[in-house]
Structures are given as C-alpha cells and as structure tokens.
C-alpha cells in the first residue's frame, strides 16, 4: 500500500462513493458539502503538493446529496514537474478507500469556436497529447493495454444532460485534449487541434482518467471553458481563474443534482 493511503486510512474510517477532483478556480462545490474531515496535502507523506495559484491542496471528506464524497481541493499537474503517475495519486488514494466513481473538473480553452467563454462542456472523450509520459508506463501487470473506449461513462453523461435540461443550465459536450503545458498553445497548435476535431484544450484530467479506467472506476468529466483564443486573443491564468469561479456555481449545481439521482 502507498504510504499516503496508509496515512489517510489511519486518520479516518470513511468509505468513499465518489471522488471529486476539482480544477483551477472550481471549488464552489465545497459550499454544498457537509464536511466531516479535512486533511492538508502537506501533512500527507509522499503526497504531491500543488504549487499553482487557485489550488488549495486539501482532502475534504464529507457528504453531498446523501453520497459519501472525497473532494480533492486542488490537484497537481504534469507541468509542475510531477510524473503522470504522481499526478494520478489522488485516484489511487480514492480507489484504495472505496471510491468506484470519479467526477473530475477542469478549466479549458476552447478550440471549437462554437464554445463560448463560461460554457460548461461535458467531456465525451479525450485526446492525450502528453506523449512523453503515461501514468501506467513501466508497470508490468494489468496496467498494460487498458481499454479506453467509452472512458467517460455514457449513463452518467446522459444523466447530467437530463439534469441540466431540467435545471435550465446550458451545457455542451465535446472532446478534451490534454497538453503538457506549462505554456499556452501556439496558433499553429490550436489550428492543428481544430482540424483534428478537438473541442477544448487543457493541462490536466487525462492522467487521472487513465488511472481511473485502469481501476475500473466510472468517470464523469466537466470542462469549464475559460477562454477562446481564436476569438478573444491572449489567455492569462488570472482570466482563467476568474471565469472558472463563475462557471463553478453551475457545475456544482449539476454535480449535486446528479448525485441525488444516481
Ligand atoms: N490552454 C491550455 N490550458 C488551458 C487553457 C488553454 O487555453 N485555458 C485553461 N487551461
């Protein structure tokens, strides 16, 4: 067992149903969680700590819509220098304490020009452009040849769409592409992605989803569209955080309602 898993298991006896990993500026879900316990990432041995503004760095155990949840308030990224396996520590930890489901959110730039700033995009599928590494690289067991067809659970996608319609929240659906970062894309890269049918681009999520699927967890993913370079020009991290904060309220509402019905 990983050191961090043992540490957390010793601190709390809590069987998690859903792991919720929240991206840059998207922490408003925490206003809806009945909190049972918090553990700072810094206090957990061998657990990667985020160095990015907008990522607090704490585990939050609690209940939301009657489900036991573990919220990862802040994540680490490949561009911080961590390996993809380290980036997915949250998923290994959540699974080890019972989670069979993962909800993941991120801030992303629009590649598809029909996506507008502030839109919520349900992730239907992904493209992994972090070619240099893979969270399962080097393992010799079932980690090899993990099937990623239907990586994003079809039933969960349909349920969220139904909830969104009922709540009058406008959502889109599309393909998320992960890049290593930490720079934003060139115009040539964005044009290439557009030609490939990619809808949105960001610097996270894919490592966690690969590991979650290896562990047979069901996955639901949301992107908050924080910028559209084709339309608005330059991206800044401040702008990304500002839009994500606003988008976070609707995503939180969708997650809360989704959990009530699942
Ligand atoms: N590119 C990559 N990552 C991002 C972007 C973007 O435009 N916006 C938010 N995260």
PDB file of C-alpha atoms and ligand atoms in Angstrom:
ATOM      1  CA  UNK A   1       0.000   0.000   0.000  1.00  0.00           C
ATOM      2  CA  UNK A   2       1.227   3.514  -0.821  1.00  0.00           C
ATOM      3  CA  UNK A   3       2.427   5.474   2.218  1.00  0.00           C
ATOM      4  CA  UNK A   4      -0.141   8.192   1.604  1.00  0.00           C
ATOM      5  CA  UNK A   5      -3.008   5.678   1.531  1.00  0.00           C
ATOM      6  CA  UNK A   6      -1.948   4.112   4.816  1.00  0.00           C
ATOM      7  CA  UNK A   7      -1.637   7.564   6.417  1.00  0.00           C
ATOM      8  CA  UNK A   8      -5.133   8.601   5.318  1.00  0.00           C
ATOM      9  CA  UNK A   9      -6.697   5.235   6.297  1.00  0.00           C
ATOM     10  CA  UNK A  10      -5.209   5.611   9.780  1.00  0.00           C
ATOM     11  CA  UNK A  11      -6.694   9.109  10.107  1.00  0.00           C
ATOM     12  CA  UNK A  12     -10.258   8.405   9.034  1.00  0.00           C
ATOM     13  CA  UNK A  13     -12.548   5.430   8.622  1.00  0.00           C
ATOM     14  CA  UNK A  14     -14.798   6.621   5.839  1.00  0.00           C
ATOM     15  CA  UNK A  15     -15.939   4.664   2.800  1.00  0.00           C
ATOM     16  CA  UNK A  16     -15.962   6.992  -0.178  1.00  0.00           C
ATOM     17  CA  UNK A  17     -18.502   6.572  -3.027  1.00  0.00           C
ATOM     18  CA  UNK A  18     -17.425   9.419  -5.282  1.00  0.00           C
ATOM     19  CA  UNK A  19     -14.044  11.096  -5.643  1.00  0.00           C
ATOM     20  CA  UNK A  20     -14.420  14.673  -6.879  1.00  0.00           C
ATOM     21  CA  UNK A  21     -11.285  16.276  -8.287  1.00  0.00           C
ATOM     22  CA  UNK A  22     -11.655  19.999  -8.736  1.00  0.00           C
ATOM     23  CA  UNK A  23      -9.752  22.161 -11.156  1.00  0.00           C
ATOM     24  CA  UNK A  24      -8.486  25.746 -11.145  1.00  0.00           C
ATOM     25  CA  UNK A  25     -10.993  28.110  -9.541  1.00  0.00           C
ATOM     26  CA  UNK A  26     -13.751  25.491  -9.386  1.00  0.00           C
ATOM     27  CA  UNK A  27     -14.006  24.962  -5.628  1.00  0.00           C
ATOM     28  CA  UNK A  28     -17.542  26.307  -5.074  1.00  0.00           C
ATOM     29  CA  UNK A  29     -18.791  22.701  -4.762  1.00  0.00           C
ATOM     30  CA  UNK A  30     -17.401  22.882  -1.217  1.00  0.00           C
ATOM     31  CA  UNK A  31     -20.222  25.258  -0.205  1.00  0.00           C
ATOM     32  CA  UNK A  32     -22.598  22.323  -0.705  1.00  0.00           C
ATOM     33  CA  UNK A  33     -20.617  19.572   1.039  1.00  0.00           C
ATOM     34  CA  UNK A  34     -21.347  18.641   4.687  1.00  0.00           C
ATOM     35  CA  UNK A  35     -17.747  18.377   5.795  1.00  0.00           C
ATOM     36  CA  UNK A  36     -16.653  15.519   8.062  1.00  0.00           C
ATOM     37  CA  UNK A  37     -12.875  15.988   7.985  1.00  0.00           C
ATOM     38  CA  UNK A  38     -10.138  17.901   6.177  1.00  0.00           C
ATOM     39  CA  UNK A  39      -6.534  16.833   5.686  1.00  0.00           C
ATOM     40  CA  UNK A  40      -3.980  19.181   4.149  1.00  0.00           C
ATOM     41  CA  UNK A  41      -1.900  17.627   1.333  1.00  0.00           C
ATOM     42  CA  UNK A  42       1.186  18.986   3.078  1.00  0.00           C
ATOM     43  CA  UNK A  43       0.585  16.730   6.059  1.00  0.00           C
ATOM     44  CA  UNK A  44       0.339  13.544   3.974  1.00  0.00           C
ATOM     45  CA  UNK A  45       3.656  11.725   3.492  1.00  0.00           C
ATOM     46  CA  UNK A  46       4.717  11.188  -0.131  1.00  0.00           C
ATOM     47  CA  UNK A  47       1.649  13.012  -1.438  1.00  0.00           C
ATOM     48  CA  UNK A  48       2.301  15.588  -4.189  1.00  0.00           C
ATOM     49  CA  UNK A  49       1.590  19.199  -3.239  1.00  0.00           C
ATOM     50  CA  UNK A  50       0.249  21.743  -5.714  1.00  0.00           C
ATOM     51  CA  UNK A  51       2.358  24.801  -6.487  1.00  0.00           C
ATOM     52  CA  UNK A  52      -0.305  26.562  -8.570  1.00  0.00           C
ATOM     53  CA  UNK A  53      -2.451  29.602  -7.659  1.00  0.00           C
ATOM     54  CA  UNK A  54      -6.092  28.520  -7.348  1.00  0.00           C
ATOM     55  CA  UNK A  55      -5.220  25.054  -5.977  1.00  0.00           C
ATOM     56  CA  UNK A  56      -5.564  24.985  -2.187  1.00  0.00           C
ATOM     57  CA  UNK A  57      -4.326  21.465  -1.513  1.00  0.00           C
ATOM     58  CA  UNK A  58      -6.583  19.608   0.885  1.00  0.00           C
ATOM     59  CA  UNK A  59      -8.613  16.417   1.061  1.00  0.00           C
ATOM     60  CA  UNK A  60     -12.172  17.049   2.157  1.00  0.00           C
ATOM     61  CA  UNK A  61     -14.272  14.133   3.362  1.00  0.00           C
ATOM     62  CA  UNK A  62     -17.981  14.735   3.603  1.00  0.00           C
ATOM     63  CA  UNK A  63     -21.420  14.054   2.244  1.00  0.00           C
ATOM     64  CA  UNK A  64     -23.152  15.598  -0.729  1.00  0.00           C
ATOM     65  CA  UNK A  65     -26.685  14.680  -1.780  1.00  0.00           C
ATOM     66  CA  UNK A  66     -26.543  11.670   0.525  1.00  0.00           C
ATOM     67  CA  UNK A  67     -23.335  10.263  -1.019  1.00  0.00           C
ATOM     68  CA  UNK A  68     -20.006   9.940   0.745  1.00  0.00           C
ATOM     69  CA  UNK A  69     -17.562  12.067  -1.183  1.00  0.00           C
ATOM     70  CA  UNK A  70     -13.879  12.812  -1.054  1.00  0.00           C
ATOM     71  CA  UNK A  71     -13.155  16.170  -2.642  1.00  0.00           C
ATOM     72  CA  UNK A  72      -9.628  16.872  -3.806  1.00  0.00           C
ATOM     73  CA  UNK A  73      -9.481  20.623  -3.429  1.00  0.00           C
ATOM     74  CA  UNK A  74      -6.543  21.294  -5.689  1.00  0.00           C
ATOM     75  CA  UNK A  75      -4.639  18.967  -7.972  1.00  0.00           C
ATOM     76  CA  UNK A  76      -1.108  18.671  -9.222  1.00  0.00           C
ATOM     77  CA  UNK A  77      -0.188  18.869 -12.883  1.00  0.00           C
ATOM     78  CA  UNK A  78       2.382  17.291 -15.150  1.00  0.00           C
ATOM     79  CA  UNK A  79       3.819  20.757 -15.869  1.00  0.00           C
ATOM     80  CA  UNK A  80       4.752  21.180 -12.194  1.00  0.00           C
ATOM     81  CA  UNK A  81       7.387  18.530 -12.751  1.00  0.00           C
ATOM     82  CA  UNK A  82       5.486  15.564 -11.350  1.00  0.00           C
ATOM     83  CA  UNK A  83       5.276  12.340 -13.335  1.00  0.00           C
ATOM     84  CA  UNK A  84       1.892  11.355 -14.708  1.00  0.00           C
ATOM     85  CA  UNK A  85       1.756   8.603 -12.099  1.00  0.00           C
ATOM     86  CA  UNK A  86       2.278  11.153  -9.300  1.00  0.00           C
ATOM     87  CA  UNK A  87      -0.376  13.368 -10.859  1.00  0.00           C
ATOM     88  CA  UNK A  88      -2.807  10.459 -10.535  1.00  0.00           C
ATOM     89  CA  UNK A  89      -2.052   9.875  -6.808  1.00  0.00           C
ATOM     90  CA  UNK A  90      -5.499  11.239  -5.988  1.00  0.00           C
ATOM     91  CA  UNK A  91      -7.129   8.457  -7.990  1.00  0.00           C
ATOM     92  CA  UNK A  92      -5.057   5.661  -6.434  1.00  0.00           C
ATOM     93  CA  UNK A  93      -5.867   7.083  -2.990  1.00  0.00           C
ATOM     94  CA  UNK A  94      -9.606   7.482  -3.638  1.00  0.00           C
ATOM     95  CA  UNK A  95      -9.872   3.971  -5.045  1.00  0.00           C
ATOM     96  CA  UNK A  96      -7.983   2.485  -2.100  1.00  0.00           C
ATOM     97  CA  UNK A  97     -10.552   3.951   0.282  1.00  0.00           C
ATOM     98  CA  UNK A  98     -13.526   2.645  -1.624  1.00  0.00           C
ATOM     99  CA  UNK A  99     -14.342   5.071  -4.446  1.00  0.00           C
ATOM    100  CA  UNK A 100     -15.680   3.418  -7.580  1.00  0.00           C
ATOM    101  CA  UNK A 101     -16.659   6.677  -9.215  1.00  0.00           C
ATOM    102  CA  UNK A 102     -14.764   9.812 -10.138  1.00  0.00           C
ATOM    103  CA  UNK A 103     -16.051  13.246 -11.059  1.00  0.00           C
ATOM    104  CA  UNK A 104     -13.363  15.474 -12.488  1.00  0.00           C
ATOM    105  CA  UNK A 105     -13.475  19.147 -13.432  1.00  0.00           C
ATOM    106  CA  UNK A 106     -11.032  21.403 -15.200  1.00  0.00           C
ATOM    107  CA  UNK A 107     -10.581  24.793 -16.794  1.00  0.00           C
ATOM    108  CA  UNK A 108     -10.044  24.557 -20.535  1.00  0.00           C
ATOM    109  CA  UNK A 109      -9.542  26.733 -23.569  1.00  0.00           C
ATOM    110  CA  UNK A 110     -11.982  26.455 -26.458  1.00  0.00           C
ATOM    111  CA  UNK A 111     -10.664  25.094 -29.722  1.00  0.00           C
ATOM    112  CA  UNK A 112     -14.109  24.712 -31.256  1.00  0.00           C
ATOM    113  CA  UNK A 113     -15.284  28.266 -31.895  1.00  0.00           C
ATOM    114  CA  UNK A 114     -18.898  27.398 -31.112  1.00  0.00           C
ATOM    115  CA  UNK A 115     -17.823  27.054 -27.461  1.00  0.00           C
ATOM    116  CA  UNK A 116     -18.127  30.349 -25.605  1.00  0.00           C
ATOM    117  CA  UNK A 117     -16.298  31.619 -22.551  1.00  0.00           C
ATOM    118  CA  UNK A 118     -18.256  30.497 -19.471  1.00  0.00           C
ATOM    119  CA  UNK A 119     -19.724  27.426 -21.215  1.00  0.00           C
ATOM    120  CA  UNK A 120     -19.750  24.069 -19.473  1.00  0.00           C
ATOM    121  CA  UNK A 121     -18.573  21.201 -21.664  1.00  0.00           C
ATOM    122  CA  UNK A 122     -19.241  17.630 -20.623  1.00  0.00           C
ATOM    123  CA  UNK A 123     -16.242  15.558 -21.665  1.00  0.00           C
ATOM    124  CA  UNK A 124     -17.371  12.898 -24.117  1.00  0.00           C
ATOM    125  CA  UNK A 125     -13.868  11.672 -24.911  1.00  0.00           C
ATOM    126  CA  UNK A 126     -10.251  12.777 -24.760  1.00  0.00           C
ATOM    127  CA  UNK A 127      -7.062  13.006 -26.781  1.00  0.00           C
ATOM    128  CA  UNK A 128      -3.775  12.579 -24.917  1.00  0.00           C
ATOM    129  CA  UNK A 129      -1.133  14.944 -26.300  1.00  0.00           C
ATOM    130  CA  UNK A 130       1.177  14.400 -23.305  1.00  0.00           C
ATOM    131  CA  UNK A 131       3.182  11.969 -25.370  1.00  0.00           C
ATOM    132  CA  UNK A 132       6.245  11.917 -23.128  1.00  0.00           C
ATOM    133  CA  UNK A 133       4.722  10.017 -20.236  1.00  0.00           C
ATOM    134  CA  UNK A 134       1.813   7.850 -19.134  1.00  0.00           C
ATOM    135  CA  UNK A 135       0.728   7.120 -15.551  1.00  0.00           C
ATOM    136  CA  UNK A 136       0.826   3.387 -16.243  1.00  0.00           C
ATOM    137  CA  UNK A 137       4.191   3.352 -18.044  1.00  0.00           C
ATOM    138  CA  UNK A 138       6.671   0.899 -16.568  1.00  0.00           C
ATOM    139  CA  UNK A 139       4.093  -1.307 -14.860  1.00  0.00           C
ATOM    140  CA  UNK A 140       4.046  -4.957 -15.863  1.00  0.00           C
ATOM    141  CA  UNK A 141       0.611  -6.218 -14.899  1.00  0.00           C
ATOM    142  CA  UNK A 142      -2.911  -5.335 -15.968  1.00  0.00           C
ATOM    143  CA  UNK A 143      -1.789  -1.717 -16.299  1.00  0.00           C
ATOM    144  CA  UNK A 144      -0.802  -2.539 -19.843  1.00  0.00           C
ATOM    145  CA  UNK A 145      -3.348  -2.172 -22.619  1.00  0.00           C
ATOM    146  CA  UNK A 146      -6.112  -0.562 -20.566  1.00  0.00           C
ATOM    147  CA  UNK A 147      -9.238  -0.162 -22.701  1.00  0.00           C
ATOM    148  CA  UNK A 148     -10.230   3.498 -23.057  1.00  0.00           C
ATOM    149  CA  UNK A 149     -13.205   3.068 -25.375  1.00  0.00           C
ATOM    150  CA  UNK A 150     -16.121   4.698 -23.544  1.00  0.00           C
ATOM    151  CA  UNK A 151     -13.751   6.015 -20.859  1.00  0.00           C
ATOM    152  CA  UNK A 152     -16.379   8.613 -19.934  1.00  0.00           C
ATOM    153  CA  UNK A 153     -19.435   6.809 -18.651  1.00  0.00           C
ATOM    154  CA  UNK A 154     -22.343   7.029 -21.123  1.00  0.00           C
ATOM    155  CA  UNK A 155     -25.006   6.605 -18.449  1.00  0.00           C
ATOM    156  CA  UNK A 156     -23.518   9.431 -16.356  1.00  0.00           C
ATOM    157  CA  UNK A 157     -23.305  11.715 -19.409  1.00  0.00           C
ATOM    158  CA  UNK A 158     -26.969  11.106 -20.184  1.00  0.00           C
ATOM    159  CA  UNK A 159     -27.972  11.684 -16.569  1.00  0.00           C
ATOM    160  CA  UNK A 160     -26.133  15.020 -16.347  1.00  0.00           C
ATOM    161  CA  UNK A 161     -27.663  16.162 -19.636  1.00  0.00           C
ATOM    162  CA  UNK A 162     -31.115  15.317 -18.258  1.00  0.00           C
ATOM    163  CA  UNK A 163     -30.405  17.201 -15.008  1.00  0.00           C
ATOM    164  CA  UNK A 164     -29.053  20.222 -16.922  1.00  0.00           C
ATOM    165  CA  UNK A 165     -32.156  20.389 -19.058  1.00  0.00           C
ATOM    166  CA  UNK A 166     -34.410  20.271 -16.014  1.00  0.00           C
ATOM    167  CA  UNK A 167     -32.389  22.936 -14.186  1.00  0.00           C
ATOM    168  CA  UNK A 168     -32.196  25.188 -17.254  1.00  0.00           C
ATOM    169  CA  UNK A 169     -28.377  25.034 -17.282  1.00  0.00           C
ATOM    170  CA  UNK A 170     -26.905  25.215 -20.757  1.00  0.00           C
ATOM    171  CA  UNK A 171     -24.268  22.538 -21.394  1.00  0.00           C
ATOM    172  CA  UNK A 172     -22.273  21.366 -24.383  1.00  0.00           C
ATOM    173  CA  UNK A 173     -20.478  18.077 -24.976  1.00  0.00           C
ATOM    174  CA  UNK A 174     -17.102  17.548 -26.606  1.00  0.00           C
ATOM    175  CA  UNK A 175     -13.585  16.202 -26.846  1.00  0.00           C
ATOM    176  CA  UNK A 176     -10.928  17.413 -24.398  1.00  0.00           C
ATOM    177  CA  UNK A 177      -7.271  17.389 -25.353  1.00  0.00           C
ATOM    178  CA  UNK A 178      -4.572  17.309 -22.671  1.00  0.00           C
ATOM    179  CA  UNK A 179      -1.267  19.030 -23.359  1.00  0.00           C
ATOM    180  CA  UNK A 180       1.725  19.051 -21.046  1.00  0.00           C
ATOM    181  CA  UNK A 181       1.875  22.844 -20.589  1.00  0.00           C
ATOM    182  CA  UNK A 182       3.004  24.991 -18.847  1.00  0.00           C
ATOM    183  CA  UNK A 183       2.837  27.316 -21.848  1.00  0.00           C
ATOM    184  CA  UNK A 184      -0.435  28.003 -23.577  1.00  0.00           C
ATOM    185  CA  UNK A 185      -0.727  26.835 -27.193  1.00  0.00           C
ATOM    186  CA  UNK A 186       0.586  28.495 -30.332  1.00  0.00           C
ATOM    187  CA  UNK A 187      -1.889  29.464 -33.017  1.00  0.00           C
ATOM    188  CA  UNK A 188      -0.455  26.655 -35.180  1.00  0.00           C
ATOM    189  CA  UNK A 189      -1.138  24.107 -32.434  1.00  0.00           C
ATOM    190  CA  UNK A 190      -4.689  25.365 -31.954  1.00  0.00           C
ATOM    191  CA  UNK A 191      -5.296  25.183 -35.712  1.00  0.00           C
ATOM    192  CA  UNK A 192      -3.976  21.618 -35.738  1.00  0.00           C
ATOM    193  CA  UNK A 193      -6.260  20.607 -32.852  1.00  0.00           C
ATOM    194  CA  UNK A 194      -9.214  22.209 -34.550  1.00  0.00           C
ATOM    195  CA  UNK A 195      -8.588  20.173 -37.698  1.00  0.00           C
ATOM    196  CA  UNK A 196      -8.383  17.026 -35.593  1.00  0.00           C
ATOM    197  CA  UNK A 197     -11.867  17.551 -34.194  1.00  0.00           C
ATOM    198  CA  UNK A 198     -10.772  18.593 -30.708  1.00  0.00           C
ATOM    199  CA  UNK A 199     -13.192  20.906 -28.893  1.00  0.00           C
ATOM    200  CA  UNK A 200     -11.224  22.100 -25.864  1.00  0.00           C
ATOM    201  CA  UNK A 201      -7.663  22.030 -24.535  1.00  0.00           C
ATOM    202  CA  UNK A 202      -6.206  21.962 -21.039  1.00  0.00           C
ATOM    203  CA  UNK A 203      -3.305  20.733 -18.940  1.00  0.00           C
ATOM    204  CA  UNK A 204      -4.902  18.117 -16.695  1.00  0.00           C
ATOM    205  CA  UNK A 205      -7.517  15.363 -16.296  1.00  0.00           C
ATOM    206  CA  UNK A 206      -6.184  12.774 -18.744  1.00  0.00           C
ATOM    207  CA  UNK A 207      -3.647  11.185 -16.333  1.00  0.00           C
ATOM    208  CA  UNK A 208      -6.348  10.792 -13.688  1.00  0.00           C
ATOM    209  CA  UNK A 209      -8.861   9.367 -16.175  1.00  0.00           C
ATOM    210  CA  UNK A 210      -6.378   6.776 -17.484  1.00  0.00           C
ATOM    211  CA  UNK A 211      -5.729   5.513 -13.948  1.00  0.00           C
ATOM    212  CA  UNK A 212      -9.413   5.626 -13.028  1.00  0.00           C
ATOM    213  CA  UNK A 213     -10.256   3.448 -16.006  1.00  0.00           C
ATOM    214  CA  UNK A 214      -7.429   1.055 -15.167  1.00  0.00           C
ATOM    215  CA  UNK A 215      -9.036   0.773 -11.709  1.00  0.00           C
ATOM    216  CA  UNK A 216     -12.467   0.264 -13.311  1.00  0.00           C
ATOM    217  CA  UNK A 217     -13.896   3.453 -11.842  1.00  0.00           C
ATOM    218  CA  UNK A 218     -16.750   5.179 -13.654  1.00  0.00           C
ATOM    219  CA  UNK A 219     -15.783   8.655 -14.849  1.00  0.00           C
ATOM    220  CA  UNK A 220     -17.701  11.877 -15.340  1.00  0.00           C
ATOM    221  CA  UNK A 221     -15.778  14.946 -16.535  1.00  0.00           C
ATOM    222  CA  UNK A 222     -16.626  18.629 -16.870  1.00  0.00           C
ATOM    223  CA  UNK A 223     -14.630  21.381 -18.559  1.00  0.00           C
ATOM    224  CA  UNK A 224     -15.312  24.993 -17.814  1.00  0.00           C
ATOM    225  CA  UNK A 225     -14.456  26.966 -20.942  1.00  0.00           C
ATOM    226  CA  UNK A 226     -12.371  29.859 -19.667  1.00  0.00           C
ATOM    227  CA  UNK A 227     -11.016  31.288 -22.898  1.00  0.00           C
ATOM    228  CA  UNK A 228     -11.302  31.090 -26.625  1.00  0.00           C
ATOM    229  CA  UNK A 229      -8.049  32.206 -28.121  1.00  0.00           C
ATOM    230  CA  UNK A 230      -9.418  32.230 -31.673  1.00  0.00           C
ATOM    231  CA  UNK A 231     -11.982  34.823 -30.645  1.00  0.00           C
ATOM    232  CA  UNK A 232     -10.521  36.715 -27.688  1.00  0.00           C
ATOM    233  CA  UNK A 233      -6.766  36.615 -28.212  1.00  0.00           C
ATOM    234  CA  UNK A 234      -4.391  36.163 -25.310  1.00  0.00           C
ATOM    235  CA  UNK A 235      -5.040  33.832 -22.331  1.00  0.00           C
ATOM    236  CA  UNK A 236      -3.855  34.624 -18.799  1.00  0.00           C
ATOM    237  CA  UNK A 237      -4.045  32.456 -15.683  1.00  0.00           C
ATOM    238  CA  UNK A 238      -5.905  35.283 -13.869  1.00  0.00           C
ATOM    239  CA  UNK A 239      -8.584  35.364 -16.557  1.00  0.00           C
ATOM    240  CA  UNK A 240      -8.873  31.568 -16.394  1.00  0.00           C
ATOM    241  CA  UNK A 241      -9.413  31.660 -12.600  1.00  0.00           C
ATOM    242  CA  UNK A 242     -11.974  34.452 -12.816  1.00  0.00           C
ATOM    243  CA  UNK A 243     -14.161  32.669 -15.382  1.00  0.00           C
ATOM    244  CA  UNK A 244     -13.759  29.301 -13.639  1.00  0.00           C
ATOM    245  CA  UNK A 245     -15.037  30.826 -10.396  1.00  0.00           C
ATOM    246  CA  UNK A 246     -18.227  31.907 -12.149  1.00  0.00           C
ATOM    247  CA  UNK A 247     -18.660  28.645 -14.082  1.00  0.00           C
ATOM    248  CA  UNK A 248     -18.089  26.650 -10.881  1.00  0.00           C
ATOM    249  CA  UNK A 249     -21.506  27.511  -9.461  1.00  0.00           C
ATOM    250  CA  UNK A 250     -23.397  25.846 -12.302  1.00  0.00           C
ATOM    251  CA  UNK A 251     -21.071  22.832 -12.338  1.00  0.00           C
ATOM    252  CA  UNK A 252     -21.612  22.441  -8.573  1.00  0.00           C
ATOM    253  CA  UNK A 253     -25.370  22.544  -9.025  1.00  0.00           C
ATOM    254  CA  UNK A 254     -25.139  19.861 -11.731  1.00  0.00           C
ATOM    255  CA  UNK A 255     -22.953  17.618  -9.567  1.00  0.00           C
ATOM    256  CA  UNK A 256     -25.260  17.998  -6.561  1.00  0.00           C
ATOM    257  CA  UNK A 257     -28.365  17.105  -8.588  1.00  0.00           C
ATOM    258  CA  UNK A 258     -26.572  14.288 -10.422  1.00  0.00           C
ATOM    259  CA  UNK A 259     -25.560  12.701  -7.108  1.00  0.00           C
ATOM    260  CA  UNK A 260     -29.143  12.880  -5.845  1.00  0.00           C
ATOM    261  CA  UNK A 261     -30.311  10.790  -8.779  1.00  0.00           C
ATOM    262  CA  UNK A 262     -27.585   8.268  -9.274  1.00  0.00           C
TER     263      UNK A 262
HETATM  264  N1  LIG B   1      -4.909  26.106 -22.981  1.00  0.00           N
HETATM  265  C1  LIG B   1      -4.454  25.187 -22.152  1.00  0.00           C
HETATM  266  N2  LIG B   1      -4.881  25.064 -20.918  1.00  0.00           N
HETATM  267  C2  LIG B   1      -5.831  25.889 -20.507  1.00  0.00           C
HETATM  268  C3  LIG B   1      -6.352  26.863 -21.343  1.00  0.00           C
HETATM  269  C4  LIG B   1      -5.869  26.987 -22.649  1.00  0.00           C
HETATM  270  O1  LIG B   1      -6.283  27.833 -23.443  1.00  0.00           O
HETATM  271  N3  LIG B   1      -7.308  27.529 -20.625  1.00  0.00           N
HETATM  272  C5  LIG B   1      -7.343  26.952 -19.411  1.00  0.00           C
HETATM  273  N4  LIG B   1      -6.447  25.959 -19.329  1.00  0.00           N
END
